JSON list of C-alpha atoms in Angstrom, two decimals:
[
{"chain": "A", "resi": 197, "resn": "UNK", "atom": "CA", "xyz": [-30.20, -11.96, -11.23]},
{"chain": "A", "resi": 198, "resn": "UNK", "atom": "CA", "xyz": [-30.67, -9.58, -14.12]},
{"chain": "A", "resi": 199, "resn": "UNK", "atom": "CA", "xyz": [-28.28, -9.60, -16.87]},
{"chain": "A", "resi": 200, "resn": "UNK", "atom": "CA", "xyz": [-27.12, -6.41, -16.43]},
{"chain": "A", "resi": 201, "resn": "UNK", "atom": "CA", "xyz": [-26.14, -6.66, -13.44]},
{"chain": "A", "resi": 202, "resn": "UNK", "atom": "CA", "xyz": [-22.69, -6.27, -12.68]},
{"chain": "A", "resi": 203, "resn": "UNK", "atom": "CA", "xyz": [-20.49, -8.15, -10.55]},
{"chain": "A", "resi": 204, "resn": "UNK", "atom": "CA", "xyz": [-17.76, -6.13, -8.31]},
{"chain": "A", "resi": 205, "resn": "UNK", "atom": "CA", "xyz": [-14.52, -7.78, -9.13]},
{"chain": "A", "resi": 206, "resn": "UNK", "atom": "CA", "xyz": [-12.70, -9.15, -6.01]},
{"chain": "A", "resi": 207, "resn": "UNK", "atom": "CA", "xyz": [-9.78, -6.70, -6.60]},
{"chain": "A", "resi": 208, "resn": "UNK", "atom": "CA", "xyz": [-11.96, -3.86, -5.95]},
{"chain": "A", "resi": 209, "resn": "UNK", "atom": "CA", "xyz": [-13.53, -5.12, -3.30]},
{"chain": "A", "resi": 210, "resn": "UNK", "atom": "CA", "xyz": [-10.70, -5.72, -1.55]},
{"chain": "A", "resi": 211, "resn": "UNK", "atom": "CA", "xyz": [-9.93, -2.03, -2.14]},
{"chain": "A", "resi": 212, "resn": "UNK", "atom": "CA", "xyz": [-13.13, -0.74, -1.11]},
{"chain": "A", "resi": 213, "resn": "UNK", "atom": "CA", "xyz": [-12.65, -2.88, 2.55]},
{"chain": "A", "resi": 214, "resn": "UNK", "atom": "CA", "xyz": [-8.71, -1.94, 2.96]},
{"chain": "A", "resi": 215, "resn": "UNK", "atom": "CA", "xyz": [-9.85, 1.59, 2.14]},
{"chain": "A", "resi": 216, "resn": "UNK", "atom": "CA", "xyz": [-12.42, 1.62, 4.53]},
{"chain": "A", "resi": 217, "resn": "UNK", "atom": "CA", "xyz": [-10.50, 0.02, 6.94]},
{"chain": "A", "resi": 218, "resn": "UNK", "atom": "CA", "xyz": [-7.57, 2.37, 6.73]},
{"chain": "A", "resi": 219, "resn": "UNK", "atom": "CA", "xyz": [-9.68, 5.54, 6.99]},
{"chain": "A", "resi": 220, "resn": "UNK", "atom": "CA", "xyz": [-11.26, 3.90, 10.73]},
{"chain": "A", "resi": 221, "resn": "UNK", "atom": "CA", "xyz": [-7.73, 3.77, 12.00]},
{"chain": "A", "resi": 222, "resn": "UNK", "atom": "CA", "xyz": [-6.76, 6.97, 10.74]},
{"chain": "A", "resi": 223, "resn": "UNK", "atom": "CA", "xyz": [-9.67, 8.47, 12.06]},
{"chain": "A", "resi": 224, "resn": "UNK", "atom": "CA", "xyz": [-9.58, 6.56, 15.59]},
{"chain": "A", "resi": 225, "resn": "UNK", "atom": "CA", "xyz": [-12.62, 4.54, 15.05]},
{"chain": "A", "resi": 226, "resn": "UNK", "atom": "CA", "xyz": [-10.22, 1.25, 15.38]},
{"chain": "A", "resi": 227, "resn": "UNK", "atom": "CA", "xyz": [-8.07, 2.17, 17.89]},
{"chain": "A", "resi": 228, "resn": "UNK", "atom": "CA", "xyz": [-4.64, 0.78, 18.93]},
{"chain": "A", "resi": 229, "resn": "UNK", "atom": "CA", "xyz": [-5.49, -2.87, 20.47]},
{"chain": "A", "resi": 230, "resn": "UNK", "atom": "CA", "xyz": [-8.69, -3.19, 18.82]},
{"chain": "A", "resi": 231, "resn": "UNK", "atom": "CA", "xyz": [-8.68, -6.89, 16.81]},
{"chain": "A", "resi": 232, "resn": "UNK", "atom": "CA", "xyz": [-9.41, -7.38, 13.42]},
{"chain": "A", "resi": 233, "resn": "UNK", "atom": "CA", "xyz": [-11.47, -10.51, 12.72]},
{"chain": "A", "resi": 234, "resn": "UNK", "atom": "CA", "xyz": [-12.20, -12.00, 9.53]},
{"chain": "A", "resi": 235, "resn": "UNK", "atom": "CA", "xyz": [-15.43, -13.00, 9.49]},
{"chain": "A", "resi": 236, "resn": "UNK", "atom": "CA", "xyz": [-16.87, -10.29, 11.69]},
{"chain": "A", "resi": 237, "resn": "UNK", "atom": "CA", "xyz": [-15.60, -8.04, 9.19]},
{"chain": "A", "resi": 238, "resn": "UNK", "atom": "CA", "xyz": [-16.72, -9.79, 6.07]},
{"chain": "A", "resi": 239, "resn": "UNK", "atom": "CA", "xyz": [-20.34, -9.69, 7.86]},
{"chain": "A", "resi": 240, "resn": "UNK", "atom": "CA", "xyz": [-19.80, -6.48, 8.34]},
{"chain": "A", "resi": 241, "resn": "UNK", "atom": "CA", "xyz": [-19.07, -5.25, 4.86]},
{"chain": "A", "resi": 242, "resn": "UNK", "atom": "CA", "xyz": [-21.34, -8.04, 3.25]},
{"chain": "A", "resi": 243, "resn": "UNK", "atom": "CA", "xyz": [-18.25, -9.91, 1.36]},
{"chain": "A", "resi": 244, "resn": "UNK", "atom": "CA", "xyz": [-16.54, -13.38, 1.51]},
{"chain": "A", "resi": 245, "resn": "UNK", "atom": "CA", "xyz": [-13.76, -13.79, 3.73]},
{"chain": "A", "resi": 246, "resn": "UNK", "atom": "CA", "xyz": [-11.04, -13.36, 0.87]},
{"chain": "A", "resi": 247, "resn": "UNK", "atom": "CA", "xyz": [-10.94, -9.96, 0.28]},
{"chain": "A", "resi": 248, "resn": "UNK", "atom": "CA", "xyz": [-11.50, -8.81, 3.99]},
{"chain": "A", "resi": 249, "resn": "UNK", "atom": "CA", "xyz": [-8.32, -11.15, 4.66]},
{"chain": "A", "resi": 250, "resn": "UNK", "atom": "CA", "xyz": [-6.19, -9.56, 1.81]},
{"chain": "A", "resi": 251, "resn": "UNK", "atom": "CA", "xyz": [-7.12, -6.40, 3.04]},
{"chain": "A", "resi": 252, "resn": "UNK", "atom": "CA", "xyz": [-5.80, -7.10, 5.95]},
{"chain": "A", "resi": 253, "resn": "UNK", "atom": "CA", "xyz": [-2.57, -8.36, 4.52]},
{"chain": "A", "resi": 254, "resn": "UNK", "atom": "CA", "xyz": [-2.11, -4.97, 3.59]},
{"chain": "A", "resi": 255, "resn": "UNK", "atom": "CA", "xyz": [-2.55, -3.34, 6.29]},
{"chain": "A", "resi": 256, "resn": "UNK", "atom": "CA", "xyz": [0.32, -5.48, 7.93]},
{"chain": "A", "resi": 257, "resn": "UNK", "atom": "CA", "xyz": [2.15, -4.19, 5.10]},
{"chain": "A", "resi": 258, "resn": "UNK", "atom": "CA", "xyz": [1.24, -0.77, 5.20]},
{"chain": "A", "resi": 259, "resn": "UNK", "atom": "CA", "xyz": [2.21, -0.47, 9.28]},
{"chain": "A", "resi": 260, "resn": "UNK", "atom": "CA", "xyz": [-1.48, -0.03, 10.52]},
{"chain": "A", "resi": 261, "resn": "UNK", "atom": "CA", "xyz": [-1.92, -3.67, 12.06]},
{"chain": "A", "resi": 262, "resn": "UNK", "atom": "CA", "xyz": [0.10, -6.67, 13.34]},
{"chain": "A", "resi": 263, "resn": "UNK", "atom": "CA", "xyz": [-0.08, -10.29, 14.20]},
{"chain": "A", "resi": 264, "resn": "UNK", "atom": "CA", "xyz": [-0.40, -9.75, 18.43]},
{"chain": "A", "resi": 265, "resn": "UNK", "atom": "CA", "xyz": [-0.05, -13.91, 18.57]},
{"chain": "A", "resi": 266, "resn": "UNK", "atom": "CA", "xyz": [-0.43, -15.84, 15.14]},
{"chain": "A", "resi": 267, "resn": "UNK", "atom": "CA", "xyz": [-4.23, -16.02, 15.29]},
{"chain": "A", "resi": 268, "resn": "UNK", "atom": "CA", "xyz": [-4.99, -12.92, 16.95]},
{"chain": "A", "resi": 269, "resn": "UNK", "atom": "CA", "xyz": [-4.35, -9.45, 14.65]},
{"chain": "A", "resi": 270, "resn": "UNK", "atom": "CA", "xyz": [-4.84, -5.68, 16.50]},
{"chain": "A", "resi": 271, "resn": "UNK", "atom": "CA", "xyz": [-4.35, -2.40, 15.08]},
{"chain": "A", "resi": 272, "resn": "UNK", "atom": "CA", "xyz": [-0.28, -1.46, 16.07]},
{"chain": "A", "resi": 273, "resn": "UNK", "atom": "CA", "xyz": [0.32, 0.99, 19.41]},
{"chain": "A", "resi": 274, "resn": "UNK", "atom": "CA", "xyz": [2.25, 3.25, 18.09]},
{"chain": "A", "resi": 275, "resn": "UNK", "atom": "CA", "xyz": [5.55, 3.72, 20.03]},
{"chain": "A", "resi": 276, "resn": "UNK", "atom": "CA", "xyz": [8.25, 6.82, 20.14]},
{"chain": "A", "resi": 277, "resn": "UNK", "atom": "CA", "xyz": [10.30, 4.74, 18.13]},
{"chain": "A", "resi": 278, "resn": "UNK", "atom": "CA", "xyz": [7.77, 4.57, 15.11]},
{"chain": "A", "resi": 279, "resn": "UNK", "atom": "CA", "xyz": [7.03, 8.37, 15.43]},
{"chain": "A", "resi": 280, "resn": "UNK", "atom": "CA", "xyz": [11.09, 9.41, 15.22]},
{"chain": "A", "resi": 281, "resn": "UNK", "atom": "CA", "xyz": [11.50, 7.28, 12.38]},
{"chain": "A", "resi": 282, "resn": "UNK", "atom": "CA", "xyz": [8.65, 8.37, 10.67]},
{"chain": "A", "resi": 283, "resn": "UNK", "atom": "CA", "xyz": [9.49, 11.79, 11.17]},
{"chain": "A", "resi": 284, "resn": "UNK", "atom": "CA", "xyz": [13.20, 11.30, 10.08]},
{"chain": "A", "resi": 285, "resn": "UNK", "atom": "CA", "xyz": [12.33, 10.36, 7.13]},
{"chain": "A", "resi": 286, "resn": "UNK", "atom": "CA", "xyz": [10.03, 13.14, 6.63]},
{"chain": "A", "resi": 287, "resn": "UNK", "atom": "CA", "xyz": [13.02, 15.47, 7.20]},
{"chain": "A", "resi": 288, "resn": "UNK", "atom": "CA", "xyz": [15.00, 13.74, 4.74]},
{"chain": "A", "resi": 289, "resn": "UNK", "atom": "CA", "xyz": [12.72, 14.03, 1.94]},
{"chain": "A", "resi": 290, "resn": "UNK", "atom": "CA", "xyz": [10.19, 16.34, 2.39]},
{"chain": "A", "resi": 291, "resn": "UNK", "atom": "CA", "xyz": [12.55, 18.89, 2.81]},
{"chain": "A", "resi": 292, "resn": "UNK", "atom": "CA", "xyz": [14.28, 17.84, -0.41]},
{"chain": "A", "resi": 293, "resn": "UNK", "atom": "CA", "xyz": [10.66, 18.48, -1.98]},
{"chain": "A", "resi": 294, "resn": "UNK", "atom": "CA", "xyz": [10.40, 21.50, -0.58]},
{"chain": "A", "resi": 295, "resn": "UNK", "atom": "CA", "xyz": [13.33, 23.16, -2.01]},
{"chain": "A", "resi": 296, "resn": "UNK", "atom": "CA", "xyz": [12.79, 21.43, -5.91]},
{"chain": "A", "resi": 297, "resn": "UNK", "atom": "CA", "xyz": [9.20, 22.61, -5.11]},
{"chain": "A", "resi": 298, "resn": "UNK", "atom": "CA", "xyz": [10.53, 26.24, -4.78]},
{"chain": "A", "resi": 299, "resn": "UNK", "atom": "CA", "xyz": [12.79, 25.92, -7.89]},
{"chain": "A", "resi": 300, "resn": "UNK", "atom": "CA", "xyz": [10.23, 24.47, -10.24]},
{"chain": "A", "resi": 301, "resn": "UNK", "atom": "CA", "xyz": [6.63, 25.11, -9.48]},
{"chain": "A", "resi": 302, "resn": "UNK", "atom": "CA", "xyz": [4.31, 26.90, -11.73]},
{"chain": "A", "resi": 303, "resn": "UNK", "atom": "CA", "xyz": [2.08, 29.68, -11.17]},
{"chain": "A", "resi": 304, "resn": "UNK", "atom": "CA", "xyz": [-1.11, 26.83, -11.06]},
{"chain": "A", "resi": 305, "resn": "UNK", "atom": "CA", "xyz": [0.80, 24.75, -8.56]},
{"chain": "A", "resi": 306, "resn": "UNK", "atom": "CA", "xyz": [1.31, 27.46, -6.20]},
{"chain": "A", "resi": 307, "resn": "UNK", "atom": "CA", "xyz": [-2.43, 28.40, -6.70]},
{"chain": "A", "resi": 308, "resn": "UNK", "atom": "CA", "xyz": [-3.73, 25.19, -5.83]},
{"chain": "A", "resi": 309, "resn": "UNK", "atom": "CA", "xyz": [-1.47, 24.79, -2.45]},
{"chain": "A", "resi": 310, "resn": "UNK", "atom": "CA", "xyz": [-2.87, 28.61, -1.67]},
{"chain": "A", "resi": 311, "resn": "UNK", "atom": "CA", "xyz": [-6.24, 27.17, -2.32]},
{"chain": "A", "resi": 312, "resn": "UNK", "atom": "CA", "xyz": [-5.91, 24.27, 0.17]},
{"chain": "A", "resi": 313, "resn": "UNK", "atom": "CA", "xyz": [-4.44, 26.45, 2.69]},
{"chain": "A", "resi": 314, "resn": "UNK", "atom": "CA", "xyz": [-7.57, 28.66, 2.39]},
{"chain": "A", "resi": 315, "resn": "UNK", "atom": "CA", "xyz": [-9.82, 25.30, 2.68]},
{"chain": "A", "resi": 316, "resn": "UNK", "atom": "CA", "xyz": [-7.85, 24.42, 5.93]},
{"chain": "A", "resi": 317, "resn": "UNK", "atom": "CA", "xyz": [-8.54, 27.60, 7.56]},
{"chain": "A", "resi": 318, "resn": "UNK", "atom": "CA", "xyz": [-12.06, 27.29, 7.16]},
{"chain": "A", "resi": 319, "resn": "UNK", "atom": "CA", "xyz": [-11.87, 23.36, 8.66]},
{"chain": "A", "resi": 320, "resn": "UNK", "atom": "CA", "xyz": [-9.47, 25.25, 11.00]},
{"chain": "A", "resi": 321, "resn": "UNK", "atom": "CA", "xyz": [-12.18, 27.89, 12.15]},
{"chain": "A", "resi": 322, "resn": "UNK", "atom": "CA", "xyz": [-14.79, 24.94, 12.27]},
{"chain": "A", "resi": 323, "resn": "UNK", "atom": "CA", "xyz": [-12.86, 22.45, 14.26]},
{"chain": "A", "resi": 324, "resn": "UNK", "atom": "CA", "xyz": [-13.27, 20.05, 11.50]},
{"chain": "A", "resi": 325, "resn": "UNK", "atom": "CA", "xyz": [-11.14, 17.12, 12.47]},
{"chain": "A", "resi": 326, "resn": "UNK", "atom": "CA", "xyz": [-11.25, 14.54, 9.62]},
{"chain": "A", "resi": 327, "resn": "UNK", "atom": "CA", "xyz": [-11.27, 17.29, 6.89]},
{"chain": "A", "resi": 328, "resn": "UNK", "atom": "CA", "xyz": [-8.36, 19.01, 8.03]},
{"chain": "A", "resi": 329, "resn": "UNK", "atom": "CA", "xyz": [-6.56, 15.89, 8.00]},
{"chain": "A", "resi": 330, "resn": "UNK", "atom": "CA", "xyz": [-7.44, 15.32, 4.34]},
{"chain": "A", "resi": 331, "resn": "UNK", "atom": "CA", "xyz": [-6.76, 18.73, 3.14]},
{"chain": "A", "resi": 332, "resn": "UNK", "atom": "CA", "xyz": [-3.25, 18.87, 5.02]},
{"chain": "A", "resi": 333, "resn": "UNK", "atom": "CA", "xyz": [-2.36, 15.44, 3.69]},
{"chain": "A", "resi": 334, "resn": "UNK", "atom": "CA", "xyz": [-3.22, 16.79, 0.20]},
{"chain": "A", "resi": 335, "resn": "UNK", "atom": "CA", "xyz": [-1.35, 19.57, 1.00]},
{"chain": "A", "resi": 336, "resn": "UNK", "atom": "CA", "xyz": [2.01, 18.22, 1.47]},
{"chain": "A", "resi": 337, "resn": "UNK", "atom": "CA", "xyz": [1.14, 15.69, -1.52]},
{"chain": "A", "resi": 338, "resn": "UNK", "atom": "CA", "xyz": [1.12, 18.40, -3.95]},
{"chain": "A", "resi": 339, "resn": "UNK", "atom": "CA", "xyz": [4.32, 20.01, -2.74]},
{"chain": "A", "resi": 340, "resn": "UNK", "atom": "CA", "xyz": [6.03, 16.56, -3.35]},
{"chain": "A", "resi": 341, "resn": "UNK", "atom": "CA", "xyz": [4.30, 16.87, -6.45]},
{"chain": "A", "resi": 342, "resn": "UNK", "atom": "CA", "xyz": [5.63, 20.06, -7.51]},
{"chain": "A", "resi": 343, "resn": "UNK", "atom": "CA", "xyz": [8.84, 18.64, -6.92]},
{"chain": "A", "resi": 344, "resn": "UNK", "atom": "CA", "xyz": [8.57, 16.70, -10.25]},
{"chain": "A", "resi": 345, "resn": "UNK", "atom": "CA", "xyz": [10.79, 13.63, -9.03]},
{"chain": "A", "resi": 346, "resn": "UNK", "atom": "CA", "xyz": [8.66, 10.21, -9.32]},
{"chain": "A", "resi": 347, "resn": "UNK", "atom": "CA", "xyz": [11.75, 8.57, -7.32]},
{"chain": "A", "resi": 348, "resn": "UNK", "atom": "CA", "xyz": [10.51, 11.30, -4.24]},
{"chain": "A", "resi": 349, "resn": "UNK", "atom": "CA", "xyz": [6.86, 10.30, -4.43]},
{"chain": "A", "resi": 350, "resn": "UNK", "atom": "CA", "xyz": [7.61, 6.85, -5.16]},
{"chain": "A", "resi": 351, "resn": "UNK", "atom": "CA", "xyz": [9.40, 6.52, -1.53]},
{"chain": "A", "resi": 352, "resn": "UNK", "atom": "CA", "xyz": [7.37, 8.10, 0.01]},
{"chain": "A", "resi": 353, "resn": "UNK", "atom": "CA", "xyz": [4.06, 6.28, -0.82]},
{"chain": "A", "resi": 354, "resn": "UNK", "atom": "CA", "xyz": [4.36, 3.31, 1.37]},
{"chain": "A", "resi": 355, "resn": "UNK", "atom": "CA", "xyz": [4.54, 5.01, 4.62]},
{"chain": "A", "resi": 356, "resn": "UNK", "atom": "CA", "xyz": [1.75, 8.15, 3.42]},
{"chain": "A", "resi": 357, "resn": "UNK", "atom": "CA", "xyz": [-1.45, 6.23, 5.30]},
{"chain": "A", "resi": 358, "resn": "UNK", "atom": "CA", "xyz": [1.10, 5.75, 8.47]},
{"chain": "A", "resi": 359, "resn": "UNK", "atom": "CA", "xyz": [1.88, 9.77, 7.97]},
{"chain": "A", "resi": 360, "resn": "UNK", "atom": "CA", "xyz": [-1.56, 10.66, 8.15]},
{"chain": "A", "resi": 361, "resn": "UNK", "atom": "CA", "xyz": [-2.34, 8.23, 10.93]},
{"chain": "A", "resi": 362, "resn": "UNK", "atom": "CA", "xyz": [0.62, 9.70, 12.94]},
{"chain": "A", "resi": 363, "resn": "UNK", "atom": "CA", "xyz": [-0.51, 13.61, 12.15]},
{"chain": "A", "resi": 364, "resn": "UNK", "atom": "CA", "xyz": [-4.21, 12.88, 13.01]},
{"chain": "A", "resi": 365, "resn": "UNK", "atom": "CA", "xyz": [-3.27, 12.58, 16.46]},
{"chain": "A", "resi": 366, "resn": "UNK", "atom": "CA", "xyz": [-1.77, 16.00, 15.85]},
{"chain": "A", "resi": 367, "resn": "UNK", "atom": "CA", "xyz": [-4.44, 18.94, 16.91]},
{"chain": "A", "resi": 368, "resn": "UNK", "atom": "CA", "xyz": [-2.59, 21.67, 17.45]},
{"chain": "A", "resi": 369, "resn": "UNK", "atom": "CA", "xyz": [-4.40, 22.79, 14.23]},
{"chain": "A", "resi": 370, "resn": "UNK", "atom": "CA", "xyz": [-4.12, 26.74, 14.42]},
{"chain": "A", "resi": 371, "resn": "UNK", "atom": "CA", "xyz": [-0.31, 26.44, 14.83]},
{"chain": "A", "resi": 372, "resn": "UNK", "atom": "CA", "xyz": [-0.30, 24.16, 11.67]},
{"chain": "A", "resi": 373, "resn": "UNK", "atom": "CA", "xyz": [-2.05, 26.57, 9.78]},
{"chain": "A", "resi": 374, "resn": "UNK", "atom": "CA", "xyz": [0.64, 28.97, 10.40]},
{"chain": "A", "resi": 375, "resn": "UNK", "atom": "CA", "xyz": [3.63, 26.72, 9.19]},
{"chain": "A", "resi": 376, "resn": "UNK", "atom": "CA", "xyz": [1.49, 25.37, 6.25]},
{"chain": "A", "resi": 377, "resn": "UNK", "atom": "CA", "xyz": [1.21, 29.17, 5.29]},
{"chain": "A", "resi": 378, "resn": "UNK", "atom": "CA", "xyz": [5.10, 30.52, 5.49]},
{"chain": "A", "resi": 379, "resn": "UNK", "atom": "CA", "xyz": [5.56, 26.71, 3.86]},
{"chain": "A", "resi": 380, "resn": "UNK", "atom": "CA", "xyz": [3.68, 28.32, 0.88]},
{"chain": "A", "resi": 381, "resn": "UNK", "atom": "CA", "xyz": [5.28, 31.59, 0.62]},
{"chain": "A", "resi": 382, "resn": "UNK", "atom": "CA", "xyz": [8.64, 30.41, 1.15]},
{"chain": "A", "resi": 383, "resn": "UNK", "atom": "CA", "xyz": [7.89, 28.23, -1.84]},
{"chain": "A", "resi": 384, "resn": "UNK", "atom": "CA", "xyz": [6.52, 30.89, -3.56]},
{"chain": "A", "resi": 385, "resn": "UNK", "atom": "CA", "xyz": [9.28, 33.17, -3.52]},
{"chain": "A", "resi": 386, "resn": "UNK", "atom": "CA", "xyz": [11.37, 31.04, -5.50]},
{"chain": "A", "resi": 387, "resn": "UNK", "atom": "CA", "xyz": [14.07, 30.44, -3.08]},
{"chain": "A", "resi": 388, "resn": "UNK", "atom": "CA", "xyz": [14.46, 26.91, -2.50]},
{"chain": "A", "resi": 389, "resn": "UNK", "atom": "CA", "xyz": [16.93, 27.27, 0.76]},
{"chain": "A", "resi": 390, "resn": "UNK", "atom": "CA", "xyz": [14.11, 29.67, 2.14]},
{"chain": "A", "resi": 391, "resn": "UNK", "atom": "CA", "xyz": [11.54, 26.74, 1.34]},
{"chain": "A", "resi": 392, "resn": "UNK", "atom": "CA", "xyz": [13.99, 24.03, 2.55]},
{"chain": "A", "resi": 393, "resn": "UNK", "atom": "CA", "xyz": [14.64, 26.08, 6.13]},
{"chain": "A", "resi": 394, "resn": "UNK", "atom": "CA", "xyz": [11.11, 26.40, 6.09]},
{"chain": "A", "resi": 395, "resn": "UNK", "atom": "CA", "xyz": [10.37, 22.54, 5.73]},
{"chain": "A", "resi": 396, "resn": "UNK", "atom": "CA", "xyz": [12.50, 21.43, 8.05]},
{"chain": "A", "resi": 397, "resn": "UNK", "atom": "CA", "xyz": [11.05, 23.38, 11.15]},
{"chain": "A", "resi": 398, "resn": "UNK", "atom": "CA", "xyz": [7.70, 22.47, 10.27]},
{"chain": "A", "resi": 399, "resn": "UNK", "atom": "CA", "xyz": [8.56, 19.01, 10.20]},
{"chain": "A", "resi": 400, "resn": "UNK", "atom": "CA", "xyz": [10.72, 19.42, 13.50]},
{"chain": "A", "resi": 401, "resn": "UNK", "atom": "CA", "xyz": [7.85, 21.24, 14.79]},
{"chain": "A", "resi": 402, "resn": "UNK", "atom": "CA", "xyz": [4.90, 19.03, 13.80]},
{"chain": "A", "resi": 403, "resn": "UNK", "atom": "CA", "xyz": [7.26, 16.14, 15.42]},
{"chain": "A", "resi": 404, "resn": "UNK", "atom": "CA", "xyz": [7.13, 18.05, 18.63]},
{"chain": "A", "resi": 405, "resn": "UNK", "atom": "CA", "xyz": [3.54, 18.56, 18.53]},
{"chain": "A", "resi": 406, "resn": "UNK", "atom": "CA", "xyz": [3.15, 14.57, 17.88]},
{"chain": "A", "resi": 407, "resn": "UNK", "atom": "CA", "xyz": [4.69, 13.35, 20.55]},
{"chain": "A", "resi": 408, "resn": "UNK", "atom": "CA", "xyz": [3.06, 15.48, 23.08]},
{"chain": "A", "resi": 409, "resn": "UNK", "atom": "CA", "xyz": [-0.35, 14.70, 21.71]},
{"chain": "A", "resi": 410, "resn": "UNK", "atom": "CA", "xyz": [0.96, 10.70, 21.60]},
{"chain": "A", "resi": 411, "resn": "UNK", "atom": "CA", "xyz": [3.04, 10.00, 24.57]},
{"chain": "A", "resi": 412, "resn": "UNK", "atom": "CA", "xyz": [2.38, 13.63, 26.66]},
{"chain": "A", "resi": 413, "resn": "UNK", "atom": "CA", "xyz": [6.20, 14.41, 27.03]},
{"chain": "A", "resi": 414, "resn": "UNK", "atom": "CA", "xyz": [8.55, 16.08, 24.25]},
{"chain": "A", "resi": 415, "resn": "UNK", "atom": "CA", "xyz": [10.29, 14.55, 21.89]}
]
């Protein structure tokens, strides 16, 4: 071994796997059911079994998996119950952010989020799955943002992978496009009851969408 190489520490490479890992569910390739098994994963990703099982420690943590029996772990079927939960606690503070986001963000901030909006319409127009995910999920990070409470993205940050799990399954992509858009302008204007009303029917609406695309019935 040369002496300059370097040797990945085993907190990063537990990142890189739970990262990787998080992304498959989010983007279907490990569906609900499918079992998660140590040592065909550290094969997989070339690594000792230690990392592969804190990563998927984690992922109990974070919602995406669970213990099926105590030696068997699958990634979680989602259930009407998760989603309404989920999306009640969207309402609750997402809609807070909204209406700070209105009162306090800057003439950059509200150039960025019209810059991502512009991005998703192009993924939009393309059909791009996995990139309007991403930019969406950005999207509503940097309203939070522009909210300026730590507290507000501090809650919110254990359940953001489940989030973006939850809204992958959402396609209804043109019609999100639309709310994401009068999202932005009713921040824009400055009014934060505008942006709150706003937030709150996207979210209502988005938790419509969800269920349909989940479970085929409304919510």
């Amino acid at each position: 071994m040369s002496s300059t190489t370097k040797i990945e520490p085993l907190g990063a490479i537990r990142e890189r796997v739970l990262a990787s890992l998080r992304q498959e569910i989010i983007a279907g390739g490990l569906r609900p059911g499918d079992r998660l098994v140590e040592r065909e994963l550290a094969e997989r990703f070339g690594v000792s079994r230690v990392p592969v099982r804190e990563a998927i420690r984690a992922l109990v943590a974070e919602g995406f998996v669970h213990f099926e029996t105590p030696r068997r772990i699958v990634v979680r079927r989602l259930t009407p119950q998760d989603v309404k939960e989920l999306f009640e606690l969207r309402e609750a503070l997402e809609v807070y952010a909204a209406g700070l986001a209105a009162a306090r963000a800057t003439p950059d901030d509200l150039a960025e989020v019209e810059r991502l909006i512009d991005e998703a319409a192009t993924a939009t127009e393309a059909g791009d799955a996995e990139t309007i995910t991403d930019i969406n999920s950005r999207l509503h990070d940097r309203i939070v943002a522009m909210a300026g409470n730590t507290l507000l993205i501090e809650a919110l940050e254990p359940v953001a992978g489940r989030l973006r799990w939850m809204t992958r399954r959402n396609e209804e992509w043109p019609q999100l496009l639309i709310e994401h858009r009068e999202l932005y302008e009713a921040i824009a204007s400055g009014d934060p009851e505008r942006a709150r009303a706003h937030a709150l029917a996207h979210v209502r609406t988005n938790y419509e969408s969800t269920v349909r695309q989940l479970f085929g019935e409304a919510g």
